[in-house]
Amino acid sequence: MRDAPRRLGAALTAAALALTACGSEDTGPDTDAGVAEGDLTGRLTVFAAASLTDVFEELAEEFEARDPGAEVVFNFAGSGELATQINSGAPADVFAAADTSTMDQVVEGEGLAGEWVAEHGEGGAIFATNTMEIAVPPGNPAGIEDLDDLAADGVSVAFCAEEVPCGTATLTVLEAAGLDVTPVTYEENVRAVLTKVELGEVDAGLVYVTDVDAAGTAVTGISFPEADEVVNDYPIAVPAGAPRPALAAAWIDLVLSETGASVLTGAGFGTP
């Protein structure tokens, strides 16, 4: 597992935004203009959906082993929050979202790098898929068996906020099941929902299949047929103005490679 300081939190991103707003453009050593192929160096900043935490940290070890002069730094959060940060000027080399509509926010805002669009298309490249699952604490104390049980009296549930992809997916599956469920909490990303379940603070949470897999024995996953109504496509792209486009392209090549697909499927993601 990579050290926690290698991740960028929301507070650090806010500080970066402030510096971007009041400082001059950085064209120093952190940029990769003129970097030679096979000799990639510098710090790569990857903005990625929280559900990608484990697989991207594993891929970062592979990336840095291939190019020892490179360092991958992550900002993991809800996709909607990340899109807002990018559209507000946060310097991201790569954006990986948990659904295509959130990527569209960046496409319509700051936009994507021209060379990237020319090679991969206007909406980025789809590299993974994911579906929803009910997560419950070990032993399933509330006796949850299916989606209908989330609407039962006395059952406490955590959902993602509606503005992030897992929240949108949650609304869709509930509508498909004809259910009206009021959660006790709306969380800013899917990993926050998972944490509520792991700590036993709620009886159940709606998360991605991959989050249940990542939690191991800390939660139990319960599948439900309505999950087939929502399959999230995960796009990845280089935002316009990315400081290190060569590093960004190399990172995305790894994610789209057989190695990337193997890590993703091993974590429970589907691949296109």
PDB file of C-alpha atoms in Angstrom:
ATOM      1  CA  MET A   1       0.000   0.000   0.000  1.00  0.00           C
ATOM      2  CA  ARG A   2       1.268   3.428  -0.924  1.00  0.00           C
ATOM      3  CA  ASP A   3       1.885   6.007   1.789  1.00  0.00           C
ATOM      4  CA  ALA A   4      -1.103   8.206   2.644  1.00  0.00           C
ATOM      5  CA  PRO A   5       0.779  11.485   2.000  1.00  0.00           C
ATOM      6  CA  ARG A   6       0.984  10.540  -1.676  1.00  0.00           C
ATOM      7  CA  ARG A   7      -2.719  11.338  -2.006  1.00  0.00           C
ATOM      8  CA  LEU A   8      -4.077  14.850  -2.501  1.00  0.00           C
ATOM      9  CA  GLY A   9      -7.049  15.700  -0.316  1.00  0.00           C
ATOM     10  CA  ALA A  10      -9.721  18.258  -1.024  1.00  0.00           C
ATOM     11  CA  ALA A  11      -7.978  20.753   1.242  1.00  0.00           C
ATOM     12  CA  LEU A  12      -4.751  20.484  -0.731  1.00  0.00           C
ATOM     13  CA  THR A  13      -6.657  20.938  -3.953  1.00  0.00           C
ATOM     14  CA  ALA A  14      -8.326  24.047  -2.566  1.00  0.00           C
ATOM     15  CA  ALA A  15      -4.912  25.419  -1.706  1.00  0.00           C
ATOM     16  CA  ALA A  16      -3.703  24.644  -5.221  1.00  0.00           C
ATOM     17  CA  LEU A  17      -6.683  26.504  -6.631  1.00  0.00           C
ATOM     18  CA  ALA A  18      -5.818  29.532  -4.559  1.00  0.00           C
ATOM     19  CA  LEU A  19      -2.236  29.447  -5.766  1.00  0.00           C
ATOM     20  CA  THR A  20      -3.374  29.032  -9.359  1.00  0.00           C
ATOM     21  CA  ALA A  21      -5.644  32.024  -9.053  1.00  0.00           C
ATOM     22  CA  CYS A  22      -3.042  34.415  -7.622  1.00  0.00           C
ATOM     23  CA  GLY A  23       0.239  33.076  -8.978  1.00  0.00           C
ATOM     24  CA  SER A  24       1.943  32.944 -12.332  1.00  0.00           C
ATOM     25  CA  GLU A  25       1.947  29.940 -14.635  1.00  0.00           C
ATOM     26  CA  ASP A  26       4.410  27.225 -13.572  1.00  0.00           C
ATOM     27  CA  THR A  27       6.666  26.215 -16.426  1.00  0.00           C
ATOM     28  CA  GLY A  28       9.411  24.850 -14.178  1.00  0.00           C
ATOM     29  CA  PRO A  29      10.713  21.329 -13.641  1.00  0.00           C
ATOM     30  CA  ASP A  30       7.265  19.874 -12.867  1.00  0.00           C
ATOM     31  CA  THR A  31       6.205  20.267 -16.503  1.00  0.00           C
ATOM     32  CA  ASP A  32       7.126  17.554 -18.994  1.00  0.00           C
ATOM     33  CA  ALA A  33       7.491  19.593 -22.173  1.00  0.00           C
ATOM     34  CA  GLY A  34      10.282  18.037 -24.199  1.00  0.00           C
ATOM     35  CA  VAL A  35      10.482  14.892 -22.083  1.00  0.00           C
ATOM     36  CA  ALA A  36      11.954  11.982 -24.013  1.00  0.00           C
ATOM     37  CA  GLU A  37       9.988   8.807 -24.624  1.00  0.00           C
ATOM     38  CA  GLY A  38      11.141   6.098 -22.214  1.00  0.00           C
ATOM     39  CA  ASP A  39      12.577   8.720 -19.874  1.00  0.00           C
ATOM     40  CA  LEU A  40       9.448  10.104 -18.227  1.00  0.00           C
ATOM     41  CA  THR A  41      10.082  12.166 -15.120  1.00  0.00           C
ATOM     42  CA  GLY A  42       8.111  14.496 -12.886  1.00  0.00           C
ATOM     43  CA  ARG A  43       5.002  14.493 -10.749  1.00  0.00           C
ATOM     44  CA  LEU A  44       1.790  13.256 -12.345  1.00  0.00           C
ATOM     45  CA  THR A  45      -1.426  14.485 -10.733  1.00  0.00           C
ATOM     46  CA  VAL A  46      -4.362  12.131 -11.242  1.00  0.00           C
ATOM     47  CA  PHE A  47      -7.902  13.173 -10.292  1.00  0.00           C
ATOM     48  CA  ALA A  48      -9.896   9.947  -9.923  1.00  0.00           C
ATOM     49  CA  ALA A  49     -13.250   8.720  -8.637  1.00  0.00           C
ATOM     50  CA  ALA A  50     -13.040   7.384  -5.080  1.00  0.00           C
ATOM     51  CA  SER A  51     -14.066   3.899  -6.249  1.00  0.00           C
ATOM     52  CA  LEU A  52     -10.776   3.673  -8.176  1.00  0.00           C
ATOM     53  CA  THR A  53      -8.577   4.141  -5.098  1.00  0.00           C
ATOM     54  CA  ASP A  54      -7.254   0.610  -4.741  1.00  0.00           C
ATOM     55  CA  VAL A  55      -6.708  -0.217  -8.402  1.00  0.00           C
ATOM     56  CA  PHE A  56      -5.061   3.102  -9.238  1.00  0.00           C
ATOM     57  CA  GLU A  57      -2.715   2.882  -6.258  1.00  0.00           C
ATOM     58  CA  GLU A  58      -1.711  -0.594  -7.438  1.00  0.00           C
ATOM     59  CA  LEU A  59      -1.172   0.666 -10.983  1.00  0.00           C
ATOM     60  CA  ALA A  60       0.879   3.579  -9.660  1.00  0.00           C
ATOM     61  CA  GLU A  61       3.416   1.124  -8.241  1.00  0.00           C
ATOM     62  CA  GLU A  62       3.744  -0.434 -11.702  1.00  0.00           C
ATOM     63  CA  PHE A  63       3.979   2.986 -13.365  1.00  0.00           C
ATOM     64  CA  GLU A  64       6.719   4.228 -11.048  1.00  0.00           C
ATOM     65  CA  ALA A  65       8.624   0.959 -11.392  1.00  0.00           C
ATOM     66  CA  ARG A  66       8.675   1.403 -15.175  1.00  0.00           C
ATOM     67  CA  ASP A  67       9.723   5.068 -14.942  1.00  0.00           C
ATOM     68  CA  PRO A  68      11.574   5.614 -11.636  1.00  0.00           C
ATOM     69  CA  GLY A  69      11.788   9.340 -12.312  1.00  0.00           C
ATOM     70  CA  ALA A  70       7.993   9.656 -12.230  1.00  0.00           C
ATOM     71  CA  GLU A  71       5.814  10.148  -9.175  1.00  0.00           C
ATOM     72  CA  VAL A  72       2.031   9.669  -9.180  1.00  0.00           C
ATOM     73  CA  VAL A  73      -0.004  11.833  -6.816  1.00  0.00           C
ATOM     74  CA  PHE A  74      -3.742  11.243  -6.466  1.00  0.00           C
ATOM     75  CA  ASN A  75      -6.784  13.303  -5.667  1.00  0.00           C
ATOM     76  CA  PHE A  76      -9.521  10.749  -4.921  1.00  0.00           C
ATOM     77  CA  ALA A  77     -13.031  12.135  -4.365  1.00  0.00           C
ATOM     78  CA  GLY A  78     -16.543  12.062  -5.782  1.00  0.00           C
ATOM     79  CA  SER A  79     -16.450  12.532  -9.545  1.00  0.00           C
ATOM     80  CA  GLY A  80     -18.722  15.581  -9.424  1.00  0.00           C
ATOM     81  CA  GLU A  81     -16.469  17.307  -6.902  1.00  0.00           C
ATOM     82  CA  LEU A  82     -13.421  16.578  -9.048  1.00  0.00           C
ATOM     83  CA  ALA A  83     -15.114  17.931 -12.168  1.00  0.00           C
ATOM     84  CA  THR A  84     -15.922  21.135 -10.298  1.00  0.00           C
ATOM     85  CA  GLN A  85     -12.312  21.467  -9.157  1.00  0.00           C
ATOM     86  CA  ILE A  86     -10.987  21.003 -12.695  1.00  0.00           C
ATOM     87  CA  ASN A  87     -13.482  23.489 -14.117  1.00  0.00           C
ATOM     88  CA  SER A  88     -12.353  25.945 -11.437  1.00  0.00           C
ATOM     89  CA  GLY A  89      -8.756  25.715 -12.610  1.00  0.00           C
ATOM     90  CA  ALA A  90      -7.245  22.934 -10.480  1.00  0.00           C
ATOM     91  CA  PRO A  91      -4.175  21.540 -12.318  1.00  0.00           C
ATOM     92  CA  ALA A  92      -5.027  17.941 -13.203  1.00  0.00           C
ATOM     93  CA  ASP A  93      -2.995  15.841 -15.630  1.00  0.00           C
ATOM     94  CA  VAL A  94      -5.572  13.041 -15.776  1.00  0.00           C
ATOM     95  CA  PHE A  95      -9.264  12.834 -14.928  1.00  0.00           C
ATOM     96  CA  ALA A  96     -10.922   9.435 -14.417  1.00  0.00           C
ATOM     97  CA  ALA A  97     -14.647   9.655 -13.670  1.00  0.00           C
ATOM     98  CA  ALA A  98     -17.194   7.104 -12.516  1.00  0.00           C
ATOM     99  CA  ASP A  99     -19.653   7.968 -15.269  1.00  0.00           C
ATOM    100  CA  THR A 100     -19.739   9.651 -18.654  1.00  0.00           C
ATOM    101  CA  SER A 101     -22.039  12.510 -17.634  1.00  0.00           C
ATOM    102  CA  THR A 102     -19.460  13.763 -15.137  1.00  0.00           C
ATOM    103  CA  MET A 103     -16.748  13.663 -17.777  1.00  0.00           C
ATOM    104  CA  ASP A 104     -19.118  15.675 -19.964  1.00  0.00           C
ATOM    105  CA  GLN A 105     -19.059  18.430 -17.327  1.00  0.00           C
ATOM    106  CA  VAL A 106     -15.323  18.846 -17.895  1.00  0.00           C
ATOM    107  CA  VAL A 107     -15.681  18.539 -21.674  1.00  0.00           C
ATOM    108  CA  GLU A 108     -18.219  21.383 -21.618  1.00  0.00           C
ATOM    109  CA  GLY A 109     -16.217  23.374 -19.053  1.00  0.00           C
ATOM    110  CA  GLU A 110     -12.419  23.503 -19.201  1.00  0.00           C
ATOM    111  CA  GLY A 111     -12.407  20.975 -22.053  1.00  0.00           C
ATOM    112  CA  LEU A 112      -9.974  18.197 -22.889  1.00  0.00           C
ATOM    113  CA  ALA A 113      -6.488  18.416 -24.387  1.00  0.00           C
ATOM    114  CA  GLY A 114      -6.687  18.803 -28.167  1.00  0.00           C
ATOM    115  CA  GLU A 115      -4.229  16.005 -28.960  1.00  0.00           C
ATOM    116  CA  TRP A 116      -6.129  13.686 -26.632  1.00  0.00           C
ATOM    117  CA  VAL A 117      -9.440  14.444 -28.337  1.00  0.00           C
ATOM    118  CA  ALA A 118      -7.910  13.892 -31.772  1.00  0.00           C
ATOM    119  CA  GLU A 119      -6.732  10.411 -30.796  1.00  0.00           C
ATOM    120  CA  HIS A 120      -9.428   9.181 -28.410  1.00  0.00           C
ATOM    121  CA  GLY A 121     -12.582  11.183 -29.057  1.00  0.00           C
ATOM    122  CA  GLU A 122     -14.396  14.038 -27.379  1.00  0.00           C
ATOM    123  CA  GLY A 123     -15.608  12.130 -24.322  1.00  0.00           C
ATOM    124  CA  GLY A 124     -12.419  10.329 -23.350  1.00  0.00           C
ATOM    125  CA  ALA A 125     -11.778   6.583 -23.359  1.00  0.00           C
ATOM    126  CA  ILE A 126     -13.981   4.092 -21.500  1.00  0.00           C
ATOM    127  CA  PHE A 127     -11.705   1.805 -19.488  1.00  0.00           C
ATOM    128  CA  ALA A 128     -13.972   0.102 -16.923  1.00  0.00           C
ATOM    129  CA  THR A 129     -17.566  -0.633 -15.918  1.00  0.00           C
ATOM    130  CA  ASN A 130     -19.160  -1.062 -12.496  1.00  0.00           C
ATOM    131  CA  THR A 131     -22.503  -2.013 -10.944  1.00  0.00           C
ATOM    132  CA  MET A 132     -24.209  -1.484  -7.592  1.00  0.00           C
ATOM    133  CA  GLU A 133     -24.467  -3.823  -4.616  1.00  0.00           C
ATOM    134  CA  ILE A 134     -25.862  -3.622  -1.084  1.00  0.00           C
ATOM    135  CA  ALA A 135     -23.159  -3.576   1.584  1.00  0.00           C
ATOM    136  CA  VAL A 136     -24.021  -4.663   5.135  1.00  0.00           C
ATOM    137  CA  PRO A 137     -21.874  -5.092   8.263  1.00  0.00           C
ATOM    138  CA  PRO A 138     -20.545  -8.579   9.073  1.00  0.00           C
ATOM    139  CA  GLY A 139     -23.321 -10.818  10.337  1.00  0.00           C
ATOM    140  CA  ASN A 140     -25.948  -8.624   8.633  1.00  0.00           C
ATOM    141  CA  PRO A 141     -27.596  -7.615  11.951  1.00  0.00           C
ATOM    142  CA  ALA A 142     -30.631  -6.031  10.245  1.00  0.00           C
ATOM    143  CA  GLY A 143     -31.303  -9.174   8.189  1.00  0.00           C
ATOM    144  CA  ILE A 144     -31.143  -7.407   4.818  1.00  0.00           C
ATOM    145  CA  GLU A 145     -31.887  -9.830   1.981  1.00  0.00           C
ATOM    146  CA  ASP A 146     -32.848  -7.634  -0.967  1.00  0.00           C
ATOM    147  CA  LEU A 147     -33.385  -4.049  -2.050  1.00  0.00           C
ATOM    148  CA  ASP A 148     -36.944  -3.972  -0.661  1.00  0.00           C
ATOM    149  CA  ASP A 149     -35.582  -4.451   2.855  1.00  0.00           C
ATOM    150  CA  LEU A 150     -33.906  -1.033   2.699  1.00  0.00           C
ATOM    151  CA  ALA A 151     -37.379   0.548   2.934  1.00  0.00           C
ATOM    152  CA  ALA A 152     -38.365  -1.388   6.062  1.00  0.00           C
ATOM    153  CA  ASP A 153     -39.105   0.466   9.298  1.00  0.00           C
ATOM    154  CA  GLY A 154     -36.092   0.813  11.566  1.00  0.00           C
ATOM    155  CA  VAL A 155     -33.493   0.079   8.861  1.00  0.00           C
ATOM    156  CA  SER A 156     -30.788   2.760   8.656  1.00  0.00           C
ATOM    157  CA  VAL A 157     -29.249   3.280   5.226  1.00  0.00           C
ATOM    158  CA  ALA A 158     -26.411   5.385   3.775  1.00  0.00           C
ATOM    159  CA  PHE A 159     -26.510   6.613   0.170  1.00  0.00           C
ATOM    160  CA  CYS A 160     -24.192   8.682  -1.972  1.00  0.00           C
ATOM    161  CA  ALA A 161     -25.198  12.281  -2.562  1.00  0.00           C
ATOM    162  CA  GLU A 162     -27.332  12.674  -5.683  1.00  0.00           C
ATOM    163  CA  GLU A 163     -24.774  14.817  -7.505  1.00  0.00           C
ATOM    164  CA  VAL A 164     -22.116  12.080  -7.668  1.00  0.00           C
ATOM    165  CA  PRO A 165     -22.306   9.048  -9.993  1.00  0.00           C
ATOM    166  CA  CYS A 166     -23.027   6.489  -7.256  1.00  0.00           C
ATOM    167  CA  GLY A 167     -25.894   8.718  -6.078  1.00  0.00           C
ATOM    168  CA  THR A 168     -27.312   8.927  -9.586  1.00  0.00           C
ATOM    169  CA  ALA A 169     -27.032   5.145  -9.913  1.00  0.00           C
ATOM    170  CA  THR A 170     -28.755   4.707  -6.541  1.00  0.00           C
ATOM    171  CA  LEU A 171     -31.723   6.823  -7.667  1.00  0.00           C
ATOM    172  CA  THR A 172     -32.016   4.806 -10.864  1.00  0.00           C
ATOM    173  CA  VAL A 173     -32.096   1.409  -9.153  1.00  0.00           C
ATOM    174  CA  LEU A 174     -34.605   2.627  -6.562  1.00  0.00           C
ATOM    175  CA  GLU A 175     -36.854   3.949  -9.332  1.00  0.00           C
ATOM    176  CA  ALA A 176     -36.528   0.639 -11.177  1.00  0.00           C
ATOM    177  CA  ALA A 177     -37.635  -1.174  -8.023  1.00  0.00           C
ATOM    178  CA  GLY A 178     -40.431   1.301  -7.295  1.00  0.00           C
ATOM    179  CA  LEU A 179     -38.977   2.067  -3.868  1.00  0.00           C
ATOM    180  CA  ASP A 180     -38.925   5.246  -1.811  1.00  0.00           C
ATOM    181  CA  VAL A 181     -36.082   5.038   0.703  1.00  0.00           C
ATOM    182  CA  THR A 182     -34.980   7.901   2.936  1.00  0.00           C
ATOM    183  CA  PRO A 183     -31.378   7.372   4.076  1.00  0.00           C
ATOM    184  CA  VAL A 184     -30.065   8.588   7.421  1.00  0.00           C
ATOM    185  CA  THR A 185     -27.092  10.122   5.625  1.00  0.00           C
ATOM    186  CA  TYR A 186     -25.984  11.227   2.182  1.00  0.00           C
ATOM    187  CA  GLU A 187     -22.218  10.891   1.726  1.00  0.00           C
ATOM    188  CA  GLU A 188     -19.908  12.799  -0.633  1.00  0.00           C
ATOM    189  CA  ASN A 189     -18.508   9.665  -2.289  1.00  0.00           C
ATOM    190  CA  VAL A 190     -18.943   5.919  -2.374  1.00  0.00           C
ATOM    191  CA  ARG A 191     -16.006   5.169  -0.066  1.00  0.00           C
ATOM    192  CA  ALA A 192     -17.612   7.336   2.614  1.00  0.00           C
ATOM    193  CA  VAL A 193     -20.778   5.206   2.342  1.00  0.00           C
ATOM    194  CA  LEU A 194     -18.660   2.078   2.637  1.00  0.00           C
ATOM    195  CA  THR A 195     -16.968   3.432   5.770  1.00  0.00           C
ATOM    196  CA  LYS A 196     -20.367   4.035   7.419  1.00  0.00           C
ATOM    197  CA  VAL A 197     -21.197   0.375   6.844  1.00  0.00           C
ATOM    198  CA  GLU A 198     -17.788  -0.890   7.972  1.00  0.00           C
ATOM    199  CA  LEU A 199     -18.119   1.032  11.248  1.00  0.00           C
ATOM    200  CA  GLY A 200     -21.612  -0.337  11.839  1.00  0.00           C
ATOM    201  CA  GLU A 201     -23.084   3.170  11.849  1.00  0.00           C
ATOM    202  CA  VAL A 202     -25.784   2.082   9.378  1.00  0.00           C
ATOM    203  CA  ASP A 203     -27.498  -1.200   8.620  1.00  0.00           C
ATOM    204  CA  ALA A 204     -26.763  -1.009   4.897  1.00  0.00           C
ATOM    205  CA  GLY A 205     -25.343   1.133   2.138  1.00  0.00           C
ATOM    206  CA  LEU A 206     -25.552   1.138  -1.637  1.00  0.00           C
ATOM    207  CA  VAL A 207     -22.056   1.004  -3.105  1.00  0.00           C
ATOM    208  CA  TYR A 208     -20.281  -0.476  -6.112  1.00  0.00           C
ATOM    209  CA  VAL A 209     -19.478  -4.171  -6.377  1.00  0.00           C
ATOM    210  CA  THR A 210     -15.799  -3.213  -6.416  1.00  0.00           C
ATOM    211  CA  ASP A 211     -16.076  -1.416  -3.066  1.00  0.00           C
ATOM    212  CA  VAL A 212     -17.513  -4.510  -1.416  1.00  0.00           C
ATOM    213  CA  ASP A 213     -14.660  -6.513  -2.922  1.00  0.00           C
ATOM    214  CA  ALA A 214     -12.071  -4.017  -1.658  1.00  0.00           C
ATOM    215  CA  ALA A 215     -13.509  -4.109   1.877  1.00  0.00           C
ATOM    216  CA  GLY A 216     -12.854  -7.841   2.227  1.00  0.00           C
ATOM    217  CA  THR A 217     -14.376  -9.264   5.413  1.00  0.00           C
ATOM    218  CA  ALA A 218     -15.280  -5.812   6.760  1.00  0.00           C
ATOM    219  CA  VAL A 219     -18.622  -5.928   4.930  1.00  0.00           C
ATOM    220  CA  THR A 220     -20.874  -8.446   3.219  1.00  0.00           C
ATOM    221  CA  GLY A 221     -22.236  -7.824  -0.272  1.00  0.00           C
ATOM    222  CA  ILE A 222     -25.811  -8.571  -1.339  1.00  0.00           C
ATOM    223  CA  SER A 223     -26.614  -8.496  -5.039  1.00  0.00           C
ATOM    224  CA  PHE A 224     -30.036  -7.502  -6.383  1.00  0.00           C
ATOM    225  CA  PRO A 225     -31.550  -7.760  -9.886  1.00  0.00           C
ATOM    226  CA  GLU A 226     -32.285  -4.039 -10.263  1.00  0.00           C
ATOM    227  CA  ALA A 227     -28.526  -3.402 -10.356  1.00  0.00           C
ATOM    228  CA  ASP A 228     -28.603  -4.547 -13.975  1.00  0.00           C
ATOM    229  CA  GLU A 229     -30.535  -1.355 -14.765  1.00  0.00           C
ATOM    230  CA  VAL A 230     -27.382   0.706 -14.152  1.00  0.00           C
ATOM    231  CA  VAL A 231     -23.945  -0.136 -15.479  1.00  0.00           C
ATOM    232  CA  ASN A 232     -21.589   2.793 -15.003  1.00  0.00           C
ATOM    233  CA  ASP A 233     -19.020   3.403 -17.742  1.00  0.00           C
ATOM    234  CA  TYR A 234     -15.762   4.906 -16.447  1.00  0.00           C
ATOM    235  CA  PRO A 235     -14.064   7.361 -18.852  1.00  0.00           C
ATOM    236  CA  ILE A 236     -10.517   8.678 -18.583  1.00  0.00           C
ATOM    237  CA  ALA A 237      -8.969  11.676 -20.340  1.00  0.00           C
ATOM    238  CA  VAL A 238      -6.356  14.433 -20.289  1.00  0.00           C
ATOM    239  CA  PRO A 239      -7.931  17.789 -19.363  1.00  0.00           C
ATOM    240  CA  ALA A 240      -7.027  20.900 -21.321  1.00  0.00           C
ATOM    241  CA  GLY A 241      -3.996  22.617 -19.857  1.00  0.00           C
ATOM    242  CA  ALA A 242      -2.634  19.479 -18.179  1.00  0.00           C
ATOM    243  CA  PRO A 243       0.878  20.421 -16.948  1.00  0.00           C
ATOM    244  CA  ARG A 244       2.405  17.054 -17.869  1.00  0.00           C
ATOM    245  CA  PRO A 245       0.638  15.681 -20.955  1.00  0.00           C
ATOM    246  CA  ALA A 246       3.373  13.143 -21.799  1.00  0.00           C
ATOM    247  CA  LEU A 247       3.162  11.608 -18.336  1.00  0.00           C
ATOM    248  CA  ALA A 248      -0.634  11.725 -18.561  1.00  0.00           C
ATOM    249  CA  ALA A 249      -0.635   9.861 -21.879  1.00  0.00           C
ATOM    250  CA  ALA A 250       1.728   7.223 -20.489  1.00  0.00           C
ATOM    251  CA  TRP A 251      -0.485   6.730 -17.430  1.00  0.00           C
ATOM    252  CA  ILE A 252      -3.606   6.328 -19.543  1.00  0.00           C
ATOM    253  CA  ASP A 253      -1.790   3.890 -21.823  1.00  0.00           C
ATOM    254  CA  LEU A 254      -1.100   1.762 -18.730  1.00  0.00           C
ATOM    255  CA  VAL A 255      -4.721   1.932 -17.581  1.00  0.00           C
ATOM    256  CA  LEU A 256      -5.918   0.884 -21.053  1.00  0.00           C
ATOM    257  CA  SER A 257      -3.316  -1.887 -21.399  1.00  0.00           C
ATOM    258  CA  GLU A 258      -3.676  -5.597 -20.632  1.00  0.00           C
ATOM    259  CA  THR A 259      -1.927  -4.941 -17.327  1.00  0.00           C
ATOM    260  CA  GLY A 260      -4.494  -2.292 -16.460  1.00  0.00           C
ATOM    261  CA  ALA A 261      -7.384  -4.541 -17.482  1.00  0.00           C
ATOM    262  CA  SER A 262      -6.003  -7.368 -15.342  1.00  0.00           C
ATOM    263  CA  VAL A 263      -5.819  -5.157 -12.242  1.00  0.00           C
ATOM    264  CA  LEU A 264      -9.305  -3.774 -12.889  1.00  0.00           C
ATOM    265  CA  THR A 265     -10.966  -7.162 -13.395  1.00  0.00           C
ATOM    266  CA  GLY A 266      -9.114  -8.510 -10.370  1.00  0.00           C
ATOM    267  CA  ALA A 267     -10.816  -5.803  -8.312  1.00  0.00           C
ATOM    268  CA  GLY A 268     -14.274  -6.648  -9.674  1.00  0.00           C
ATOM    269  CA  PHE A 269     -14.569  -4.057 -12.433  1.00  0.00           C
ATOM    270  CA  GLY A 270     -15.793  -4.960 -15.866  1.00  0.00           C
ATOM    271  CA  THR A 271     -13.827  -3.849 -18.897  1.00  0.00           C
ATOM    272  CA  PRO A 272     -15.239  -2.686 -22.254  1.00  0.00           C
TER     273      PRO A 272
END
